[in-house]
Amino acid sequence: VDGKVWNAGYHNLKVIEIAEMVQSKVDQKVEIVITPTNDHRSYHVSSERIHKELGFAPRRSVEDAIIDLKAAFADGKVPNSMTDDRYYNIKRMQSVSLR
């Protein structure tokens, strides 16, 4: 496995698909706002190599993660989620001087 890139994922989803999953799982109205962008990068990744070479297949789905996160928020296990730097990649990297 040395020197190889491994993508370990369930399957590719568009951001809108994940947003719609979240919307369907929460107990309150969630508005999905689509913001225009000039950034048309695609992050399509394949987990085929890790499956073929190592036999890895995820046991949990994105939907499972949404359900788990909903429970964690409800149980107060994600404190200060809108303000704590550890929940924001760029803020976290800046706080530990990563560039």
Short mmCIF file of C-alpha atoms in Angstrom, two decimals:
data_model
loop_
_atom_site.label_atom_id
_atom_site.label_comp_id
_atom_site.label_asym_id
_atom_site.label_seq_id
_atom_site.Cartn_x
_atom_site.Cartn_y
_atom_site.Cartn_z
CA VAL A 1 0.00 0.00 0.00
CA ASP A 2 3.05 2.23 0.30
CA GLY A 3 2.95 5.20 -2.06
CA LYS A 4 -0.56 4.55 -3.37
CA VAL A 5 -3.57 6.83 -3.12
CA TRP A 6 -6.60 5.24 -1.49
CA ASN A 7 -10.12 6.63 -1.66
CA ALA A 8 -12.35 4.98 0.91
CA GLY A 9 -15.92 5.94 0.25
CA TYR A 10 -19.47 4.75 -0.02
CA HIS A 11 -20.29 6.18 -3.42
CA ASN A 12 -20.19 9.54 -5.14
CA LEU A 13 -22.93 11.98 -4.28
CA LYS A 14 -23.60 15.52 -5.40
CA VAL A 15 -23.82 18.19 -2.71
CA ILE A 16 -27.51 18.66 -3.55
CA GLU A 17 -28.12 14.94 -2.99
CA ILE A 18 -26.55 15.12 0.47
CA ALA A 19 -28.53 18.29 1.25
CA GLU A 20 -31.75 16.54 0.25
CA MET A 21 -30.86 13.56 2.46
CA VAL A 22 -30.31 15.90 5.41
CA GLN A 23 -33.57 17.68 4.62
CA SER A 24 -35.45 14.37 4.68
CA LYS A 25 -33.97 13.27 8.03
CA VAL A 26 -34.33 16.33 10.25
CA ASP A 27 -37.50 17.18 12.13
CA GLN A 28 -37.68 20.79 11.04
CA LYS A 29 -37.88 22.75 7.82
CA VAL A 30 -34.51 23.05 6.11
CA GLU A 31 -34.19 25.43 3.20
CA ILE A 32 -31.67 24.40 0.56
CA VAL A 33 -30.06 27.47 -0.98
CA ILE A 34 -28.20 27.00 -4.26
CA THR A 35 -25.55 29.66 -4.76
CA PRO A 36 -24.23 30.40 -8.26
CA THR A 37 -20.51 29.77 -8.72
CA ASN A 38 -17.85 29.96 -11.38
CA ASP A 39 -16.07 26.99 -9.76
CA HIS A 40 -17.01 23.92 -11.79
CA ARG A 41 -14.46 21.51 -10.32
CA SER A 42 -15.60 17.94 -9.96
CA TYR A 43 -14.48 15.79 -7.08
CA HIS A 44 -15.56 12.47 -8.53
CA VAL A 45 -13.48 9.82 -6.79
CA SER A 46 -13.34 6.08 -7.13
CA SER A 47 -13.02 3.58 -4.31
CA GLU A 48 -12.50 0.74 -6.77
CA ARG A 49 -8.76 0.29 -5.99
CA ILE A 50 -9.22 -0.10 -2.24
CA HIS A 51 -12.02 -2.60 -2.86
CA LYS A 52 -10.08 -4.64 -5.45
CA GLU A 53 -6.69 -4.60 -3.73
CA LEU A 54 -7.64 -4.65 -0.05
CA GLY A 55 -11.20 -5.93 -0.12
CA PHE A 56 -12.44 -2.82 1.70
CA ALA A 57 -16.12 -1.95 1.40
CA PRO A 58 -17.79 0.54 3.74
CA ARG A 59 -20.44 -0.86 6.04
CA ARG A 60 -22.13 2.48 6.62
CA SER A 61 -23.63 5.00 4.22
CA VAL A 62 -23.82 8.78 4.07
CA GLU A 63 -27.42 8.42 5.20
CA ASP A 64 -26.18 6.51 8.28
CA ALA A 65 -23.78 9.38 9.02
CA ILE A 66 -26.61 11.92 8.76
CA ILE A 67 -28.71 9.92 11.21
CA ASP A 68 -25.75 9.62 13.62
CA LEU A 69 -25.00 13.36 13.38
CA LYS A 70 -28.64 14.22 14.00
CA ALA A 71 -28.55 12.11 17.18
CA ALA A 72 -25.23 13.67 18.27
CA PHE A 73 -26.64 17.19 17.88
CA ALA A 74 -29.82 16.21 19.75
CA ASP A 75 -27.76 14.71 22.59
CA GLY A 76 -25.55 17.82 22.87
CA LYS A 77 -22.44 15.94 21.78
CA VAL A 78 -21.41 18.63 19.27
CA PRO A 79 -21.03 21.73 21.45
CA ASN A 80 -20.55 25.15 19.88
CA SER A 81 -20.76 23.62 16.41
CA MET A 82 -21.28 26.96 14.70
CA THR A 83 -18.40 28.75 16.43
CA ASP A 84 -15.73 26.20 17.39
CA ASP A 85 -12.77 26.17 14.97
CA ARG A 86 -12.44 22.39 15.13
CA TYR A 87 -15.58 22.08 13.00
CA TYR A 88 -14.21 24.28 10.20
CA ASN A 89 -11.26 22.88 8.22
CA ILE A 90 -9.78 26.21 7.16
CA LYS A 91 -10.15 27.77 10.61
CA ARG A 92 -8.62 24.70 12.23
CA MET A 93 -5.65 24.70 9.85
CA GLN A 94 -5.09 28.39 10.53
CA SER A 95 -5.27 27.87 14.29
CA VAL A 96 -2.45 25.30 14.14
CA SER A 97 -0.49 27.37 11.59
CA LEU A 98 -1.04 24.96 8.69
CA ARG A 99 -0.97 26.56 5.27
#
